[in-house]
């Protein structure tokens, strides 16, 4: 699933269409009023976590690439087209994604202070929200999109490794200074990940995600589906400390 930085990078690729008028819109996405779209002008593109928001004067189109979503700019893929938007100078096509029509003002729906890549991201609020559920495992809590929007499975693994936290640590048992560092690292690493995309790096620079060996200890990493979310965790038992509540 594309995480926040990949969606922020997609926004940058689509920014040249801002100010342009839609010539045609097509696709099989349900709940999109295709007949309304021609002649609408794209006035802004926003992102919230893993969501792309194409803003028109009276509504927005929200695109979530989910697990297998794809997009093509000035190109077509050989699969069912969910949403194809033809602008004056080019076209963007979305596949296998979730598309929604949003008539409400976005500020009513989105709390931008919870998006780790947003300038308004509020680290103190994220800390408060994490601490409100002390029994949660950190590997679940860090992917809560209402607290740290944009953090997905890859970022989770990298950030837990960098901050030397075991994924099965319970939030309430982790010292506050470590939680603060974890939140700061989510922000810093997300920006770093975005810069890799901007630099066009083909090989990613993950230290542990989808890797076999701990770069600190040179021992095999554990790979397990952990937590309520049962998402893959890559971690090192030697250098990632387990903070566990005594029950
Ligand atoms: Zn290690």
PDB file of N, CA, C and O in Angstrom, residues 98-168:
ATOM      1  N   UNK A  98      -9.742   3.177  -4.685  1.00  0.00           N
ATOM      2  CA  UNK A  98     -11.041   3.592  -4.172  1.00  0.00           C
ATOM      3  C   UNK A  98     -11.208   5.082  -4.491  1.00  0.00           C
ATOM      4  O   UNK A  98     -10.387   5.894  -4.076  1.00  0.00           O
ATOM      5  N   UNK A  99     -12.245   5.411  -5.248  1.00  0.00           N
ATOM      6  CA  UNK A  99     -12.476   6.813  -5.644  1.00  0.00           C
ATOM      7  C   UNK A  99     -13.775   7.299  -5.017  1.00  0.00           C
ATOM      8  O   UNK A  99     -14.777   6.584  -5.043  1.00  0.00           O
ATOM      9  N   UNK A 100     -13.745   8.496  -4.456  1.00  0.00           N
ATOM     10  CA  UNK A 100     -14.978   9.050  -3.873  1.00  0.00           C
ATOM     11  C   UNK A 100     -15.161  10.503  -4.270  1.00  0.00           C
ATOM     12  O   UNK A 100     -14.183  11.226  -4.475  1.00  0.00           O
ATOM     13  N   UNK A 101     -16.415  10.877  -4.317  1.00  0.00           N
ATOM     14  CA  UNK A 101     -16.812  12.259  -4.579  1.00  0.00           C
ATOM     15  C   UNK A 101     -17.106  12.900  -3.227  1.00  0.00           C
ATOM     16  O   UNK A 101     -17.878  12.354  -2.438  1.00  0.00           O
ATOM     17  N   UNK A 102     -16.461  14.007  -2.936  1.00  0.00           N
ATOM     18  CA  UNK A 102     -16.645  14.659  -1.624  1.00  0.00           C
ATOM     19  C   UNK A 102     -17.204  16.063  -1.823  1.00  0.00           C
ATOM     20  O   UNK A 102     -16.467  16.974  -2.245  1.00  0.00           O
ATOM     21  N   UNK A 103     -18.483  16.250  -1.524  1.00  0.00           N
ATOM     22  CA  UNK A 103     -19.049  17.595  -1.681  1.00  0.00           C
ATOM     23  C   UNK A 103     -18.785  18.517  -0.497  1.00  0.00           C
ATOM     24  O   UNK A 103     -18.867  19.742  -0.620  1.00  0.00           O
ATOM     25  N   UNK A 104     -18.431  17.945   0.671  1.00  0.00           N
ATOM     26  CA  UNK A 104     -18.221  18.773   1.869  1.00  0.00           C
ATOM     27  C   UNK A 104     -16.859  19.484   1.804  1.00  0.00           C
ATOM     28  O   UNK A 104     -15.917  18.964   1.220  1.00  0.00           O
ATOM     29  N   UNK A 105     -16.747  20.635   2.484  1.00  0.00           N
ATOM     30  CA  UNK A 105     -15.419  21.278   2.585  1.00  0.00           C
ATOM     31  C   UNK A 105     -14.435  20.328   3.286  1.00  0.00           C
ATOM     32  O   UNK A 105     -14.776  19.731   4.308  1.00  0.00           O
ATOM     33  N   UNK A 106     -13.221  20.229   2.728  1.00  0.00           N
ATOM     34  CA  UNK A 106     -12.267  19.242   3.256  1.00  0.00           C
ATOM     35  C   UNK A 106     -11.848  19.546   4.695  1.00  0.00           C
ATOM     36  O   UNK A 106     -11.567  18.623   5.470  1.00  0.00           O
ATOM     37  N   UNK A 107     -11.831  20.823   5.043  1.00  0.00           N
ATOM     38  CA  UNK A 107     -11.413  21.175   6.412  1.00  0.00           C
ATOM     39  C   UNK A 107     -12.387  20.634   7.459  1.00  0.00           C
ATOM     40  O   UNK A 107     -12.028  20.524   8.637  1.00  0.00           O
ATOM     41  N   UNK A 108     -13.611  20.337   7.028  1.00  0.00           N
ATOM     42  CA  UNK A 108     -14.573  19.724   7.964  1.00  0.00           C
ATOM     43  C   UNK A 108     -14.302  18.229   8.154  1.00  0.00           C
ATOM     44  O   UNK A 108     -14.704  17.638   9.138  1.00  0.00           O
ATOM     45  N   UNK A 109     -13.663  17.634   7.173  1.00  0.00           N
ATOM     46  CA  UNK A 109     -13.481  16.176   7.203  1.00  0.00           C
ATOM     47  C   UNK A 109     -12.095  15.749   7.675  1.00  0.00           C
ATOM     48  O   UNK A 109     -11.922  14.663   8.199  1.00  0.00           O
ATOM     49  N   UNK A 110     -11.104  16.604   7.436  1.00  0.00           N
ATOM     50  CA  UNK A 110      -9.728  16.192   7.697  1.00  0.00           C
ATOM     51  C   UNK A 110      -9.095  17.047   8.782  1.00  0.00           C
ATOM     52  O   UNK A 110      -9.232  18.270   8.775  1.00  0.00           O
ATOM     53  N   UNK A 111      -8.387  16.379   9.688  1.00  0.00           N
ATOM     54  CA  UNK A 111      -7.596  17.076  10.695  1.00  0.00           C
ATOM     55  C   UNK A 111      -6.144  17.025  10.219  1.00  0.00           C
ATOM     56  O   UNK A 111      -5.438  16.043  10.412  1.00  0.00           O
ATOM     57  N   UNK A 112      -5.723  18.104   9.563  1.00  0.00           N
ATOM     58  CA  UNK A 112      -4.399  18.127   8.925  1.00  0.00           C
ATOM     59  C   UNK A 112      -3.275  17.999   9.945  1.00  0.00           C
ATOM     60  O   UNK A 112      -2.152  17.640   9.593  1.00  0.00           O
ATOM     61  N   UNK A 113      -3.576  18.294  11.212  1.00  0.00           N
ATOM     62  CA  UNK A 113      -2.519  18.242  12.229  1.00  0.00           C
ATOM     63  C   UNK A 113      -2.110  16.808  12.575  1.00  0.00           C
ATOM     64  O   UNK A 113      -1.195  16.592  13.357  1.00  0.00           O
ATOM     65  N   UNK A 114      -2.818  15.820  11.997  1.00  0.00           N
ATOM     66  CA  UNK A 114      -2.454  14.426  12.258  1.00  0.00           C
ATOM     67  C   UNK A 114      -1.671  13.806  11.090  1.00  0.00           C
ATOM     68  O   UNK A 114      -1.308  12.638  11.148  1.00  0.00           O
ATOM     69  N   UNK A 115      -1.428  14.592  10.036  1.00  0.00           N
ATOM     70  CA  UNK A 115      -0.710  14.076   8.861  1.00  0.00           C
ATOM     71  C   UNK A 115       0.786  14.361   9.038  1.00  0.00           C
ATOM     72  O   UNK A 115       1.199  15.525   9.076  1.00  0.00           O
ATOM     73  N   UNK A 116       1.585  13.319   9.130  1.00  0.00           N
ATOM     74  CA  UNK A 116       3.010  13.506   9.464  1.00  0.00           C
ATOM     75  C   UNK A 116       3.776  14.340   8.436  1.00  0.00           C
ATOM     76  O   UNK A 116       4.814  14.914   8.770  1.00  0.00           O
ATOM     77  N   UNK A 117       3.294  14.415   7.194  1.00  0.00           N
ATOM     78  CA  UNK A 117       3.996  15.214   6.188  1.00  0.00           C
ATOM     79  C   UNK A 117       3.450  16.637   6.086  1.00  0.00           C
ATOM     80  O   UNK A 117       3.977  17.454   5.337  1.00  0.00           O
ATOM     81  N   UNK A 118       2.379  16.942   6.818  1.00  0.00           N
ATOM     82  CA  UNK A 118       1.759  18.266   6.711  1.00  0.00           C
ATOM     83  C   UNK A 118       2.505  19.268   7.588  1.00  0.00           C
ATOM     84  O   UNK A 118       2.910  18.925   8.703  1.00  0.00           O
ATOM     85  N   UNK A 119       2.690  20.499   7.109  1.00  0.00           N
ATOM     86  CA  UNK A 119       3.388  21.499   7.946  1.00  0.00           C
ATOM     87  C   UNK A 119       2.688  21.722   9.288  1.00  0.00           C
ATOM     88  O   UNK A 119       3.332  22.124  10.264  1.00  0.00           O
ATOM     89  N   UNK A 120       1.376  21.454   9.350  1.00  0.00           N
ATOM     90  CA  UNK A 120       0.627  21.687  10.596  1.00  0.00           C
ATOM     91  C   UNK A 120       0.676  20.487  11.543  1.00  0.00           C
ATOM     92  O   UNK A 120       0.033  20.509  12.599  1.00  0.00           O
ATOM     93  N   UNK A 121       1.424  19.438  11.190  1.00  0.00           N
ATOM     94  CA  UNK A 121       1.456  18.242  12.047  1.00  0.00           C
ATOM     95  C   UNK A 121       1.824  18.622  13.484  1.00  0.00           C
ATOM     96  O   UNK A 121       2.774  19.369  13.713  1.00  0.00           O
ATOM     97  N   UNK A 122       1.060  18.071  14.427  1.00  0.00           N
ATOM     98  CA  UNK A 122       1.213  18.439  15.832  1.00  0.00           C
ATOM     99  C   UNK A 122       1.759  17.237  16.623  1.00  0.00           C
ATOM    100  O   UNK A 122       1.034  16.295  16.927  1.00  0.00           O
ATOM    101  N   UNK A 123       3.059  17.295  16.945  1.00  0.00           N
ATOM    102  CA  UNK A 123       3.696  16.161  17.616  1.00  0.00           C
ATOM    103  C   UNK A 123       3.153  15.940  19.029  1.00  0.00           C
ATOM    104  O   UNK A 123       3.015  14.804  19.470  1.00  0.00           O
ATOM    105  N   UNK A 124       2.830  17.030  19.727  1.00  0.00           N
ATOM    106  CA  UNK A 124       2.316  16.890  21.096  1.00  0.00           C
ATOM    107  C   UNK A 124       0.965  16.184  21.094  1.00  0.00           C
ATOM    108  O   UNK A 124       0.676  15.342  21.945  1.00  0.00           O
ATOM    109  N   UNK A 125       0.154  16.540  20.098  1.00  0.00           N
ATOM    110  CA  UNK A 125      -1.164  15.917  19.992  1.00  0.00           C
ATOM    111  C   UNK A 125      -1.028  14.427  19.674  1.00  0.00           C
ATOM    112  O   UNK A 125      -1.744  13.589  20.234  1.00  0.00           O
ATOM    113  N   UNK A 126      -0.090  14.089  18.810  1.00  0.00           N
ATOM    114  CA  UNK A 126       0.130  12.682  18.473  1.00  0.00           C
ATOM    115  C   UNK A 126       0.538  11.901  19.727  1.00  0.00           C
ATOM    116  O   UNK A 126       0.055  10.790  19.959  1.00  0.00           O
ATOM    117  N   UNK A 127       1.401  12.506  20.532  1.00  0.00           N
ATOM    118  CA  UNK A 127       1.835  11.847  21.769  1.00  0.00           C
ATOM    119  C   UNK A 127       0.639  11.602  22.698  1.00  0.00           C
ATOM    120  O   UNK A 127       0.454  10.490  23.206  1.00  0.00           O
ATOM    121  N   UNK A 128      -0.178  12.664  22.873  1.00  0.00           N
ATOM    122  CA  UNK A 128      -1.383  12.527  23.716  1.00  0.00           C
ATOM    123  C   UNK A 128      -2.281  11.406  23.213  1.00  0.00           C
ATOM    124  O   UNK A 128      -2.790  10.605  23.988  1.00  0.00           O
ATOM    125  N   UNK A 129      -2.496  11.392  21.910  1.00  0.00           N
ATOM    126  CA  UNK A 129      -3.402  10.393  21.329  1.00  0.00           C
ATOM    127  C   UNK A 129      -2.856   8.978  21.488  1.00  0.00           C
ATOM    128  O   UNK A 129      -3.604   8.045  21.749  1.00  0.00           O
ATOM    129  N   UNK A 130      -1.539   8.819  21.328  1.00  0.00           N
ATOM    130  CA  UNK A 130      -0.932   7.493  21.517  1.00  0.00           C
ATOM    131  C   UNK A 130      -1.108   7.053  22.971  1.00  0.00           C
ATOM    132  O   UNK A 130      -1.476   5.908  23.248  1.00  0.00           O
ATOM    133  N   UNK A 131      -0.867   7.985  23.884  1.00  0.00           N
ATOM    134  CA  UNK A 131      -0.909   7.629  25.307  1.00  0.00           C
ATOM    135  C   UNK A 131      -2.327   7.373  25.810  1.00  0.00           C
ATOM    136  O   UNK A 131      -2.512   6.806  26.879  1.00  0.00           O
ATOM    137  N   UNK A 132      -3.307   7.782  25.015  1.00  0.00           N
ATOM    138  CA  UNK A 132      -4.694   7.541  25.405  1.00  0.00           C
ATOM    139  C   UNK A 132      -5.059   6.056  25.335  1.00  0.00           C
ATOM    140  O   UNK A 132      -6.052   5.623  25.896  1.00  0.00           O
ATOM    141  N   UNK A 133      -4.276   5.274  24.568  1.00  0.00           N
ATOM    142  CA  UNK A 133      -4.539   3.831  24.482  1.00  0.00           C
ATOM    143  C   UNK A 133      -3.276   3.076  24.910  1.00  0.00           C
ATOM    144  O   UNK A 133      -2.556   2.526  24.071  1.00  0.00           O
ATOM    145  N   UNK A 134      -2.996   3.068  26.222  1.00  0.00           N
ATOM    146  CA  UNK A 134      -1.714   2.530  26.705  1.00  0.00           C
ATOM    147  C   UNK A 134      -1.538   1.029  26.480  1.00  0.00           C
ATOM    148  O   UNK A 134      -0.410   0.549  26.439  1.00  0.00           O
ATOM    149  N   UNK A 135      -2.631   0.289  26.330  1.00  0.00           N
ATOM    150  CA  UNK A 135      -2.504  -1.166  26.172  1.00  0.00           C
ATOM    151  C   UNK A 135      -2.214  -1.608  24.735  1.00  0.00           C
ATOM    152  O   UNK A 135      -1.951  -2.774  24.495  1.00  0.00           O
ATOM    153  N   UNK A 136      -2.301  -0.669  23.809  1.00  0.00           N
ATOM    154  CA  UNK A 136      -2.059  -1.035  22.412  1.00  0.00           C
ATOM    155  C   UNK A 136      -0.603  -1.411  22.176  1.00  0.00           C
ATOM    156  O   UNK A 136       0.312  -0.858  22.798  1.00  0.00           O
ATOM    157  N   UNK A 137      -0.404  -2.336  21.239  1.00  0.00           N
ATOM    158  CA  UNK A 137       0.965  -2.636  20.810  1.00  0.00           C
ATOM    159  C   UNK A 137       1.439  -1.499  19.908  1.00  0.00           C
ATOM    160  O   UNK A 137       0.665  -0.982  19.097  1.00  0.00           O
ATOM    161  N   UNK A 138       2.719  -1.161  20.032  1.00  0.00           N
ATOM    162  CA  UNK A 138       3.224  -0.033  19.243  1.00  0.00           C
ATOM    163  C   UNK A 138       3.140  -0.326  17.741  1.00  0.00           C
ATOM    164  O   UNK A 138       2.916   0.588  16.936  1.00  0.00           O
ATOM    165  N   UNK A 139       3.271  -1.605  17.359  1.00  0.00           N
ATOM    166  CA  UNK A 139       3.216  -1.915  15.914  1.00  0.00           C
ATOM    167  C   UNK A 139       1.831  -1.632  15.336  1.00  0.00           C
ATOM    168  O   UNK A 139       1.701  -1.367  14.135  1.00  0.00           O
ATOM    169  N   UNK A 140       0.788  -1.671  16.167  1.00  0.00           N
ATOM    170  CA  UNK A 140      -0.560  -1.289  15.713  1.00  0.00           C
ATOM    171  C   UNK A 140      -0.747   0.228  15.809  1.00  0.00           C
ATOM    172  O   UNK A 140      -1.236   0.867  14.877  1.00  0.00           O
ATOM    173  N   UNK A 141      -0.367   0.789  16.964  1.00  0.00           N
ATOM    174  CA  UNK A 141      -0.653   2.202  17.243  1.00  0.00           C
ATOM    175  C   UNK A 141      -0.001   3.126  16.221  1.00  0.00           C
ATOM    176  O   UNK A 141      -0.595   4.118  15.801  1.00  0.00           O
ATOM    177  N   UNK A 142       1.208   2.780  15.795  1.00  0.00           N
ATOM    178  CA  UNK A 142       1.953   3.657  14.895  1.00  0.00           C
ATOM    179  C   UNK A 142       1.299   3.736  13.508  1.00  0.00           C
ATOM    180  O   UNK A 142       1.525   4.678  12.756  1.00  0.00           O
ATOM    181  N   UNK A 143       0.458   2.740  13.203  1.00  0.00           N
ATOM    182  CA  UNK A 143      -0.211   2.764  11.891  1.00  0.00           C
ATOM    183  C   UNK A 143      -1.647   3.280  11.973  1.00  0.00           C
ATOM    184  O   UNK A 143      -2.386   3.200  10.999  1.00  0.00           O
ATOM    185  N   UNK A 144      -2.030   3.826  13.133  1.00  0.00           N
ATOM    186  CA  UNK A 144      -3.376   4.379  13.285  1.00  0.00           C
ATOM    187  C   UNK A 144      -3.450   5.683  12.479  1.00  0.00           C
ATOM    188  O   UNK A 144      -2.786   6.671  12.827  1.00  0.00           O
ATOM    189  N   UNK A 145      -4.251   5.674  11.425  1.00  0.00           N
ATOM    190  CA  UNK A 145      -4.305   6.821  10.512  1.00  0.00           C
ATOM    191  C   UNK A 145      -4.981   8.037  11.133  1.00  0.00           C
ATOM    192  O   UNK A 145      -4.925   9.135  10.561  1.00  0.00           O
ATOM    193  N   UNK A 146      -5.632   7.878  12.298  1.00  0.00           N
ATOM    194  CA  UNK A 146      -6.206   9.050  12.957  1.00  0.00           C
ATOM    195  C   UNK A 146      -5.170   9.720  13.860  1.00  0.00           C
ATOM    196  O   UNK A 146      -5.392  10.804  14.369  1.00  0.00           O
ATOM    197  N   UNK A 147      -4.019   9.063  14.053  1.00  0.00           N
ATOM    198  CA  UNK A 147      -2.971   9.629  14.909  1.00  0.00           C
ATOM    199  C   UNK A 147      -1.750  10.038  14.079  1.00  0.00           C
ATOM    200  O   UNK A 147      -1.228  11.142  14.218  1.00  0.00           O
ATOM    201  N   UNK A 148      -1.295   9.117  13.224  1.00  0.00           N
ATOM    202  CA  UNK A 148      -0.102   9.354  12.399  1.00  0.00           C
ATOM    203  C   UNK A 148      -0.450   9.032  10.943  1.00  0.00           C
ATOM    204  O   UNK A 148      -0.023   8.016  10.393  1.00  0.00           O
ATOM    205  N   UNK A 149      -1.248   9.908  10.337  1.00  0.00           N
ATOM    206  CA  UNK A 149      -1.709   9.655   8.968  1.00  0.00           C
ATOM    207  C   UNK A 149      -0.538   9.640   8.003  1.00  0.00           C
ATOM    208  O   UNK A 149       0.315  10.531   8.043  1.00  0.00           O
ATOM    209  N   UNK A 150      -0.500   8.608   7.181  1.00  0.00           N
ATOM    210  CA  UNK A 150       0.565   8.474   6.186  1.00  0.00           C
ATOM    211  C   UNK A 150       1.568   7.389   6.536  1.00  0.00           C
ATOM    212  O   UNK A 150       2.280   6.902   5.670  1.00  0.00           O
ATOM    213  N   UNK A 151       1.619   7.024   7.832  1.00  0.00           N
ATOM    214  CA  UNK A 151       2.560   5.973   8.246  1.00  0.00           C
ATOM    215  C   UNK A 151       1.954   4.610   7.897  1.00  0.00           C
ATOM    216  O   UNK A 151       0.876   4.266   8.376  1.00  0.00           O
ATOM    217  N   UNK A 152       2.636   3.865   7.067  1.00  0.00           N
ATOM    218  CA  UNK A 152       2.186   2.530   6.695  1.00  0.00           C
ATOM    219  C   UNK A 152       3.192   1.492   7.146  1.00  0.00           C
ATOM    220  O   UNK A 152       4.049   1.757   7.999  1.00  0.00           O
ATOM    221  N   UNK A 153       3.112   0.325   6.543  1.00  0.00           N
ATOM    222  CA  UNK A 153       3.887  -0.804   7.054  1.00  0.00           C
ATOM    223  C   UNK A 153       5.403  -0.636   6.892  1.00  0.00           C
ATOM    224  O   UNK A 153       6.163  -1.002   7.766  1.00  0.00           O
ATOM    225  N   UNK A 154       5.820  -0.100   5.764  1.00  0.00           N
ATOM    226  CA  UNK A 154       7.258   0.094   5.552  1.00  0.00           C
ATOM    227  C   UNK A 154       7.830   1.101   6.532  1.00  0.00           C
ATOM    228  O   UNK A 154       8.841   0.847   7.199  1.00  0.00           O
ATOM    229  N   UNK A 155       7.167   2.251   6.639  1.00  0.00           N
ATOM    230  CA  UNK A 155       7.637   3.302   7.555  1.00  0.00           C
ATOM    231  C   UNK A 155       7.625   2.779   8.995  1.00  0.00           C
ATOM    232  O   UNK A 155       8.556   3.006   9.763  1.00  0.00           O
ATOM    233  N   UNK A 156       6.575   2.033   9.335  1.00  0.00           N
ATOM    234  CA  UNK A 156       6.497   1.447  10.681  1.00  0.00           C
ATOM    235  C   UNK A 156       7.763   0.662  11.006  1.00  0.00           C
ATOM    236  O   UNK A 156       8.402   0.869  12.043  1.00  0.00           O
ATOM    237  N   UNK A 157       8.121  -0.262  10.116  1.00  0.00           N
ATOM    238  CA  UNK A 157       9.285  -1.113  10.371  1.00  0.00           C
ATOM    239  C   UNK A 157      10.577  -0.306  10.481  1.00  0.00           C
ATOM    240  O   UNK A 157      11.403  -0.548  11.357  1.00  0.00           O
ATOM    241  N   UNK A 158      10.751   0.652   9.586  1.00  0.00           N
ATOM    242  CA  UNK A 158      11.987   1.443   9.590  1.00  0.00           C
ATOM    243  C   UNK A 158      12.092   2.306  10.842  1.00  0.00           C
ATOM    244  O   UNK A 158      13.155   2.429  11.441  1.00  0.00           O
ATOM    245  N   UNK A 159      10.973   2.903  11.225  1.00  0.00           N
ATOM    246  CA  UNK A 159      10.989   3.823  12.364  1.00  0.00           C
ATOM    247  C   UNK A 159      11.185   3.055  13.678  1.00  0.00           C
ATOM    248  O   UNK A 159      11.933   3.490  14.559  1.00  0.00           O
ATOM    249  N   UNK A 160      10.560   1.888  13.800  1.00  0.00           N
ATOM    250  CA  UNK A 160      10.767   1.082  15.017  1.00  0.00           C
ATOM    251  C   UNK A 160      12.221   0.619  15.102  1.00  0.00           C
ATOM    252  O   UNK A 160      12.811   0.570  16.183  1.00  0.00           O
ATOM    253  N   UNK A 161      12.815   0.319  13.959  1.00  0.00           N
ATOM    254  CA  UNK A 161      14.226  -0.090  13.962  1.00  0.00           C
ATOM    255  C   UNK A 161      15.129   1.083  14.334  1.00  0.00           C
ATOM    256  O   UNK A 161      16.015   0.968  15.180  1.00  0.00           O
ATOM    257  N   UNK A 162      14.892   2.225  13.704  1.00  0.00           N
ATOM    258  CA  UNK A 162      15.743   3.392  13.973  1.00  0.00           C
ATOM    259  C   UNK A 162      15.667   3.826  15.428  1.00  0.00           C
ATOM    260  O   UNK A 162      16.651   4.306  15.980  1.00  0.00           O
ATOM    261  N   UNK A 163      14.470   3.688  16.022  1.00  0.00           N
ATOM    262  CA  UNK A 163      14.317   4.115  17.417  1.00  0.00           C
ATOM    263  C   UNK A 163      14.537   2.951  18.390  1.00  0.00           C
ATOM    264  O   UNK A 163      14.342   3.108  19.601  1.00  0.00           O
ATOM    265  N   UNK A 164      14.905   1.816  17.861  1.00  0.00           N
ATOM    266  CA  UNK A 164      15.256   0.629  18.658  1.00  0.00           C
ATOM    267  C   UNK A 164      14.133   0.182  19.596  1.00  0.00           C
ATOM    268  O   UNK A 164      14.362  -0.120  20.765  1.00  0.00           O
ATOM    269  N   UNK A 165      12.919   0.181  19.042  1.00  0.00           N
ATOM    270  CA  UNK A 165      11.753  -0.296  19.783  1.00  0.00           C
ATOM    271  C   UNK A 165      11.259  -1.608  19.189  1.00  0.00           C
ATOM    272  O   UNK A 165      11.080  -1.719  17.969  1.00  0.00           O
ATOM    273  N   UNK A 166      11.025  -2.567  20.053  1.00  0.00           N
ATOM    274  CA  UNK A 166      10.472  -3.857  19.634  1.00  0.00           C
ATOM    275  C   UNK A 166       8.997  -3.659  19.256  1.00  0.00           C
ATOM    276  O   UNK A 166       8.257  -2.983  19.986  1.00  0.00           O
ATOM    277  N   UNK A 167       8.542  -4.240  18.132  1.00  0.00           N
ATOM    278  CA  UNK A 167       7.160  -4.001  17.694  1.00  0.00           C
ATOM    279  C   UNK A 167       6.095  -4.462  18.683  1.00  0.00           C
ATOM    280  O   UNK A 167       4.974  -3.945  18.670  1.00  0.00           O
ATOM    281  N   UNK A 168       6.428  -5.423  19.562  1.00  0.00           N
ATOM    282  CA  UNK A 168       5.428  -5.899  20.527  1.00  0.00           C
ATOM    283  C   UNK A 168       5.436  -5.097  21.835  1.00  0.00           C
ATOM    284  O   UNK A 168       4.771  -5.476  22.794  1.00  0.00           O
TER     285      UNK A 168
END
